[in-house]
Amino acid sequence: MIDKKLGKEIIARRVAKELRDGQLVNLGIGLPTKIANYIPEGIEVSFQSENGMTGLEKLSESDKENEDIINAGGGYVGVLENGAFFDTSFSFGLIRGGHVDLTVLGALEVDKMGNLASWIIPGKLVPGMGGAMDLVTGAKKVIIAMLHTAKGKPKILEECTLPLTAKGVIDLIVTELGVMEVTDEGIVLKEINKDTTIEEIKSLTACELIIDDDLQVMEI
Amino acid sequence: MNKLVSENQIKPLLKNGLVIMIGGFLGCGTPEKIIDLIIESGIKDLTIIGNDTSYEDKGIGRLIVNRQVKKVITSHIGTNPVTGQLMNSGELEVELSPQGTLIERIRAGGYGLGGVLTPTGVGTLVEEGKKVLDIDEKEYLLEMPIRADMALVRGSIVDTFGNTIYKGTTRNFNPMIAMAADTVIVEAEELVKPGELDKESIITPGVLVDYIIN
């Protein structure tokens, strides 16, 4: 088994390879935020924070605390020379209007139809959806970055059991065990971590996993 | 017309049962001095509309903790555990709206629109009780406008007419709520004279503002 901390780093490193030059990208709070630490060389992307800015600096680079500038997680951040500030209506215009090329978010559950559940566990935890519903509805590409299981239980299911964030919106799922594409036929395993096996990843996935004919080793 | 008032002149405006929009995102861009006044006034049964319920010791979160709120319309309550506790015990009604939908409902309220059509929330709990419209083979939810009795805005640099500039990410909900309430109060971090602001940079024109506190 790959431990959680290493698992999250593997996920962040792999998702970073999906970034393309010139993209506008929105990273969710938590694990997805770490992706900004692994931007491939020679690639320039702009990060948006839905509370009202583009040109987010990498968290680690921001030593100058300015309480007028926060990211969507409430942490103080810096702004790049090419950044801009705007109000929430404009910010979600960028999101719903299809101007955001890629969003990367975490999940409680996902399923083979590309459905996402991430905002509520009824009776237990009700953080609210914040901007997640708009992000997955509006962004051109949606990547879910999450550990493959929660306390050993699969998070990739035949059908989500929790209330949905949105229906059929997921393009790609990246876990510490592999990279999976959501297709009309179901979930296709495209890449696999060299430290796991097809049998193990299948046993930790609660829906059929189609193995790609051209299955690759996950590059980290 | 003198909009610049003392904190004591604001207090008579604060009444039980008001519907109040409050600017800010996790407390960034929230007028904390006006929050202080509401706490001092002890008014109750408020309906609060804002992006989130902040933290227990900040912004909207302080009003929740102080049990002054009857209902909150917001997109996120996860950073303030008291909101969830009061919701579960039935002491607080929470209406969750996706962030982009919430701001558009406020915009519709302020811009005189009868509602907004958004694809966000289709096929989820958010759809419940709402009209779904099929437009060019895509489904949209009809989301209704919201307005408030009062909007509490935090401006970074404000002139004495109420023209307002926001620094950094403090802007968030502030410009929209200033359009959608009967009474608009701006808390100025820095106060200047009319003419001192670059007019092209003004985000909220002073014509929208009723009262300014410094």
PDB file of N, CA and C in Angstrom, chain B residues 118-179:
ATOM      1  N   THR B 118     -29.345  29.177 -15.083  1.00  0.00           N
ATOM      2  CA  THR B 118     -27.985  28.663 -14.957  1.00  0.00           C
ATOM      3  C   THR B 118     -27.980  27.141 -15.084  1.00  0.00           C
ATOM      4  N   PRO B 119     -26.948  26.598 -15.728  1.00  0.00           N
ATOM      5  CA  PRO B 119     -26.855  25.131 -15.809  1.00  0.00           C
ATOM      6  C   PRO B 119     -26.371  24.524 -14.483  1.00  0.00           C
ATOM      7  N   THR B 120     -25.850  25.371 -13.596  1.00  0.00           N
ATOM      8  CA  THR B 120     -25.295  24.866 -12.339  1.00  0.00           C
ATOM      9  C   THR B 120     -26.403  24.288 -11.461  1.00  0.00           C
ATOM     10  N   GLY B 121     -26.189  23.076 -10.988  1.00  0.00           N
ATOM     11  CA  GLY B 121     -27.151  22.457 -10.070  1.00  0.00           C
ATOM     12  C   GLY B 121     -28.157  21.532 -10.731  1.00  0.00           C
ATOM     13  N   VAL B 122     -28.162  21.495 -12.068  1.00  0.00           N
ATOM     14  CA  VAL B 122     -29.090  20.584 -12.765  1.00  0.00           C
ATOM     15  C   VAL B 122     -28.771  19.140 -12.348  1.00  0.00           C
ATOM     16  N   GLY B 123     -29.812  18.391 -11.989  1.00  0.00           N
ATOM     17  CA  GLY B 123     -29.607  16.991 -11.611  1.00  0.00           C
ATOM     18  C   GLY B 123     -29.106  16.795 -10.194  1.00  0.00           C
ATOM     19  N   THR B 124     -29.141  17.857  -9.382  1.00  0.00           N
ATOM     20  CA  THR B 124     -28.688  17.754  -7.989  1.00  0.00           C
ATOM     21  C   THR B 124     -29.808  18.216  -7.059  1.00  0.00           C
ATOM     22  N   LEU B 125     -29.532  18.177  -5.753  1.00  0.00           N
ATOM     23  CA  LEU B 125     -30.514  18.651  -4.767  1.00  0.00           C
ATOM     24  C   LEU B 125     -30.901  20.107  -4.996  1.00  0.00           C
ATOM     25  N   VAL B 126     -30.011  20.873  -5.603  1.00  0.00           N
ATOM     26  CA  VAL B 126     -30.255  22.297  -5.842  1.00  0.00           C
ATOM     27  C   VAL B 126     -31.456  22.493  -6.776  1.00  0.00           C
ATOM     28  N   GLU B 127     -31.709  21.491  -7.590  1.00  0.00           N
ATOM     29  CA  GLU B 127     -32.812  21.578  -8.565  1.00  0.00           C
ATOM     30  C   GLU B 127     -34.191  21.521  -7.903  1.00  0.00           C
ATOM     31  N   GLU B 128     -34.254  20.929  -6.704  1.00  0.00           N
ATOM     32  CA  GLU B 128     -35.553  20.676  -6.059  1.00  0.00           C
ATOM     33  C   GLU B 128     -36.405  21.934  -5.931  1.00  0.00           C
ATOM     34  N   GLY B 129     -37.641  21.828  -6.422  1.00  0.00           N
ATOM     35  CA  GLY B 129     -38.587  22.925  -6.300  1.00  0.00           C
ATOM     36  C   GLY B 129     -38.380  24.054  -7.293  1.00  0.00           C
ATOM     37  N   LYS B 130     -37.451  23.861  -8.236  1.00  0.00           N
ATOM     38  CA  LYS B 130     -37.184  24.937  -9.204  1.00  0.00           C
ATOM     39  C   LYS B 130     -37.628  24.542 -10.606  1.00  0.00           C
ATOM     40  N   LYS B 131     -37.956  25.538 -11.397  1.00  0.00           N
ATOM     41  CA  LYS B 131     -38.295  25.305 -12.792  1.00  0.00           C
ATOM     42  C   LYS B 131     -37.039  24.944 -13.573  1.00  0.00           C
ATOM     43  N   VAL B 132     -37.169  23.908 -14.420  1.00  0.00           N
ATOM     44  CA  VAL B 132     -36.063  23.552 -15.306  1.00  0.00           C
ATOM     45  C   VAL B 132     -36.485  23.921 -16.720  1.00  0.00           C
ATOM     46  N   LEU B 133     -35.687  24.739 -17.381  1.00  0.00           N
ATOM     47  CA  LEU B 133     -36.018  25.160 -18.738  1.00  0.00           C
ATOM     48  C   LEU B 133     -35.051  24.545 -19.740  1.00  0.00           C
ATOM     49  N   ASP B 134     -35.606  24.070 -20.817  1.00  0.00           N
ATOM     50  CA  ASP B 134     -34.815  23.453 -21.863  1.00  0.00           C
ATOM     51  C   ASP B 134     -34.589  24.495 -22.950  1.00  0.00           C
ATOM     52  N   ILE B 135     -33.363  24.924 -23.126  1.00  0.00           N
ATOM     53  CA  ILE B 135     -33.076  25.942 -24.129  1.00  0.00           C
ATOM     54  C   ILE B 135     -31.986  25.419 -25.060  1.00  0.00           C
ATOM     55  N   ASP B 136     -32.322  25.295 -26.333  1.00  0.00           N
ATOM     56  CA  ASP B 136     -31.392  24.721 -27.315  1.00  0.00           C
ATOM     57  C   ASP B 136     -30.781  23.406 -26.821  1.00  0.00           C
ATOM     58  N   GLU B 137     -31.651  22.550 -26.316  1.00  0.00           N
ATOM     59  CA  GLU B 137     -31.273  21.203 -25.880  1.00  0.00           C
ATOM     60  C   GLU B 137     -30.328  21.176 -24.690  1.00  0.00           C
ATOM     61  N   LYS B 138     -30.290  22.269 -23.940  1.00  0.00           N
ATOM     62  CA  LYS B 138     -29.516  22.261 -22.697  1.00  0.00           C
ATOM     63  C   LYS B 138     -30.447  22.675 -21.561  1.00  0.00           C
ATOM     64  N   GLU B 139     -30.281  22.017 -20.407  1.00  0.00           N
ATOM     65  CA  GLU B 139     -31.158  22.312 -19.274  1.00  0.00           C
ATOM     66  C   GLU B 139     -30.578  23.406 -18.379  1.00  0.00           C
ATOM     67  N   TYR B 140     -31.475  24.280 -17.960  1.00  0.00           N
ATOM     68  CA  TYR B 140     -31.081  25.363 -17.052  1.00  0.00           C
ATOM     69  C   TYR B 140     -32.071  25.432 -15.895  1.00  0.00           C
ATOM     70  N   LEU B 141     -31.577  25.835 -14.727  1.00  0.00           N
ATOM     71  CA  LEU B 141     -32.466  26.095 -13.599  1.00  0.00           C
ATOM     72  C   LEU B 141     -32.824  27.572 -13.590  1.00  0.00           C
ATOM     73  N   LEU B 142     -34.111  27.835 -13.287  1.00  0.00           N
ATOM     74  CA  LEU B 142     -34.511  29.223 -13.085  1.00  0.00           C
ATOM     75  C   LEU B 142     -34.262  29.564 -11.614  1.00  0.00           C
ATOM     76  N   GLU B 143     -33.343  30.453 -11.382  1.00  0.00           N
ATOM     77  CA  GLU B 143     -33.007  30.885 -10.019  1.00  0.00           C
ATOM     78  C   GLU B 143     -33.552  32.294  -9.807  1.00  0.00           C
ATOM     79  N   MET B 144     -34.220  32.475  -8.691  1.00  0.00           N
ATOM     80  CA  MET B 144     -34.940  33.729  -8.467  1.00  0.00           C
ATOM     81  C   MET B 144     -34.061  34.808  -7.834  1.00  0.00           C
ATOM     82  N   PRO B 145     -34.393  36.075  -8.130  1.00  0.00           N
ATOM     83  CA  PRO B 145     -33.599  37.183  -7.586  1.00  0.00           C
ATOM     84  C   PRO B 145     -33.746  37.310  -6.066  1.00  0.00           C
ATOM     85  N   ILE B 146     -32.751  37.864  -5.425  1.00  0.00           N
ATOM     86  CA  ILE B 146     -32.889  38.207  -4.007  1.00  0.00           C
ATOM     87  C   ILE B 146     -32.454  39.648  -3.773  1.00  0.00           C
ATOM     88  N   ARG B 147     -33.159  40.264  -2.825  1.00  0.00           N
ATOM     89  CA  ARG B 147     -32.812  41.611  -2.403  1.00  0.00           C
ATOM     90  C   ARG B 147     -32.767  41.629  -0.877  1.00  0.00           C
ATOM     91  N   ALA B 148     -32.318  42.750  -0.333  1.00  0.00           N
ATOM     92  CA  ALA B 148     -32.220  42.843   1.125  1.00  0.00           C
ATOM     93  C   ALA B 148     -32.659  44.225   1.591  1.00  0.00           C
ATOM     94  N   ASP B 149     -32.940  44.320   2.895  1.00  0.00           N
ATOM     95  CA  ASP B 149     -33.226  45.631   3.474  1.00  0.00           C
ATOM     96  C   ASP B 149     -31.952  46.479   3.513  1.00  0.00           C
ATOM     97  N   MET B 150     -30.845  45.782   3.750  1.00  0.00           N
ATOM     98  CA  MET B 150     -29.614  46.525   4.021  1.00  0.00           C
ATOM     99  C   MET B 150     -28.418  45.770   3.442  1.00  0.00           C
ATOM    100  N   ALA B 151     -27.478  46.504   2.861  1.00  0.00           N
ATOM    101  CA  ALA B 151     -26.217  45.893   2.419  1.00  0.00           C
ATOM    102  C   ALA B 151     -25.078  46.529   3.195  1.00  0.00           C
ATOM    103  N   LEU B 152     -24.222  45.681   3.718  1.00  0.00           N
ATOM    104  CA  LEU B 152     -23.063  46.155   4.482  1.00  0.00           C
ATOM    105  C   LEU B 152     -21.802  45.869   3.675  1.00  0.00           C
ATOM    106  N   VAL B 153     -21.173  46.945   3.239  1.00  0.00           N
ATOM    107  CA  VAL B 153     -20.073  46.879   2.274  1.00  0.00           C
ATOM    108  C   VAL B 153     -18.779  47.307   2.953  1.00  0.00           C
ATOM    109  N   ARG B 154     -17.666  46.663   2.607  1.00  0.00           N
ATOM    110  CA  ARG B 154     -16.373  47.137   3.108  1.00  0.00           C
ATOM    111  C   ARG B 154     -15.587  47.676   1.919  1.00  0.00           C
ATOM    112  N   GLY B 155     -15.280  48.970   1.966  1.00  0.00           N
ATOM    113  CA  GLY B 155     -14.490  49.578   0.907  1.00  0.00           C
ATOM    114  C   GLY B 155     -13.077  49.841   1.385  1.00  0.00           C
ATOM    115  N   SER B 156     -12.115  49.688   0.493  1.00  0.00           N
ATOM    116  CA  SER B 156     -10.721  49.927   0.892  1.00  0.00           C
ATOM    117  C   SER B 156     -10.415  51.418   0.898  1.00  0.00           C
ATOM    118  N   ILE B 157     -10.786  52.091  -0.196  1.00  0.00           N
ATOM    119  CA  ILE B 157     -10.644  53.544  -0.253  1.00  0.00           C
ATOM    120  C   ILE B 157     -11.987  54.108  -0.709  1.00  0.00           C
ATOM    121  N   VAL B 158     -12.533  55.001   0.100  1.00  0.00           N
ATOM    122  CA  VAL B 158     -13.888  55.507  -0.144  1.00  0.00           C
ATOM    123  C   VAL B 158     -13.846  57.024  -0.036  1.00  0.00           C
ATOM    124  N   ASP B 159     -14.487  57.720  -0.980  1.00  0.00           N
ATOM    125  CA  ASP B 159     -14.577  59.169  -0.793  1.00  0.00           C
ATOM    126  C   ASP B 159     -15.868  59.501  -0.050  1.00  0.00           C
ATOM    127  N   THR B 160     -15.988  60.751   0.382  1.00  0.00           N
ATOM    128  CA  THR B 160     -17.112  61.093   1.266  1.00  0.00           C
ATOM    129  C   THR B 160     -18.459  61.111   0.540  1.00  0.00           C
ATOM    130  N   PHE B 161     -18.444  60.914  -0.782  1.00  0.00           N
ATOM    131  CA  PHE B 161     -19.694  60.742  -1.512  1.00  0.00           C
ATOM    132  C   PHE B 161     -20.076  59.259  -1.591  1.00  0.00           C
ATOM    133  N   GLY B 162     -19.117  58.387  -1.251  1.00  0.00           N
ATOM    134  CA  GLY B 162     -19.390  56.945  -1.275  1.00  0.00           C
ATOM    135  C   GLY B 162     -18.755  56.200  -2.439  1.00  0.00           C
ATOM    136  N   ASN B 163     -18.092  56.940  -3.328  1.00  0.00           N
ATOM    137  CA  ASN B 163     -17.363  56.251  -4.404  1.00  0.00           C
ATOM    138  C   ASN B 163     -16.332  55.325  -3.775  1.00  0.00           C
ATOM    139  N   THR B 164     -16.294  54.076  -4.267  1.00  0.00           N
ATOM    140  CA  THR B 164     -15.533  53.063  -3.545  1.00  0.00           C
ATOM    141  C   THR B 164     -14.598  52.268  -4.449  1.00  0.00           C
ATOM    142  N   ILE B 165     -13.403  52.055  -3.921  1.00  0.00           N
ATOM    143  CA  ILE B 165     -12.404  51.198  -4.564  1.00  0.00           C
ATOM    144  C   ILE B 165     -12.102  50.049  -3.610  1.00  0.00           C
ATOM    145  N   TYR B 166     -11.952  48.860  -4.178  1.00  0.00           N
ATOM    146  CA  TYR B 166     -11.656  47.680  -3.353  1.00  0.00           C
ATOM    147  C   TYR B 166     -10.255  47.180  -3.655  1.00  0.00           C
ATOM    148  N   LYS B 167      -9.512  46.887  -2.612  1.00  0.00           N
ATOM    149  CA  LYS B 167      -8.171  46.335  -2.822  1.00  0.00           C
ATOM    150  C   LYS B 167      -8.225  44.811  -2.882  1.00  0.00           C
ATOM    151  N   GLY B 168      -7.343  44.263  -3.715  1.00  0.00           N
ATOM    152  CA  GLY B 168      -7.156  42.807  -3.759  1.00  0.00           C
ATOM    153  C   GLY B 168      -8.454  42.045  -3.920  1.00  0.00           C
ATOM    154  N   THR B 169      -8.569  40.981  -3.152  1.00  0.00           N
ATOM    155  CA  THR B 169      -9.770  40.132  -3.254  1.00  0.00           C
ATOM    156  C   THR B 169     -10.853  40.547  -2.255  1.00  0.00           C
ATOM    157  N   THR B 170     -10.772  41.772  -1.727  1.00  0.00           N
ATOM    158  CA  THR B 170     -11.836  42.236  -0.822  1.00  0.00           C
ATOM    159  C   THR B 170     -13.111  42.601  -1.599  1.00  0.00           C
ATOM    160  N   ARG B 171     -13.014  42.643  -2.910  1.00  0.00           N
ATOM    161  CA  ARG B 171     -14.156  43.092  -3.721  1.00  0.00           C
ATOM    162  C   ARG B 171     -15.312  42.081  -3.651  1.00  0.00           C
ATOM    163  N   ASN B 172     -15.011  40.856  -3.944  1.00  0.00           N
ATOM    164  CA  ASN B 172     -15.949  39.718  -3.965  1.00  0.00           C
ATOM    165  C   ASN B 172     -17.442  40.092  -4.103  1.00  0.00           C
ATOM    166  N   PHE B 173     -18.237  39.951  -3.059  1.00  0.00           N
ATOM    167  CA  PHE B 173     -19.682  40.204  -3.153  1.00  0.00           C
ATOM    168  C   PHE B 173     -20.040  41.689  -3.036  1.00  0.00           C
ATOM    169  N   ASN B 174     -19.091  42.522  -2.598  1.00  0.00           N
ATOM    170  CA  ASN B 174     -19.425  43.899  -2.229  1.00  0.00           C
ATOM    171  C   ASN B 174     -20.102  44.720  -3.333  1.00  0.00           C
ATOM    172  N   PRO B 175     -19.569  44.729  -4.576  1.00  0.00           N
ATOM    173  CA  PRO B 175     -20.220  45.572  -5.596  1.00  0.00           C
ATOM    174  C   PRO B 175     -21.642  45.125  -5.911  1.00  0.00           C
ATOM    175  N   MET B 176     -21.918  43.826  -5.855  1.00  0.00           N
ATOM    176  CA  MET B 176     -23.262  43.327  -6.191  1.00  0.00           C
ATOM    177  C   MET B 176     -24.256  43.629  -5.081  1.00  0.00           C
ATOM    178  N   ILE B 177     -23.856  43.455  -3.815  1.00  0.00           N
ATOM    179  CA  ILE B 177     -24.819  43.703  -2.734  1.00  0.00           C
ATOM    180  C   ILE B 177     -25.164  45.188  -2.649  1.00  0.00           C
ATOM    181  N   ALA B 178     -24.218  46.048  -3.081  1.00  0.00           N
ATOM    182  CA  ALA B 178     -24.485  47.492  -3.048  1.00  0.00           C
ATOM    183  C   ALA B 178     -25.597  47.885  -4.028  1.00  0.00           C
ATOM    184  N   MET B 179     -25.907  46.996  -4.971  1.00  0.00           N
ATOM    185  CA  MET B 179     -26.980  47.233  -5.952  1.00  0.00           C
ATOM    186  C   MET B 179     -28.311  46.659  -5.486  1.00  0.00           C
TER     187      MET B 179
END
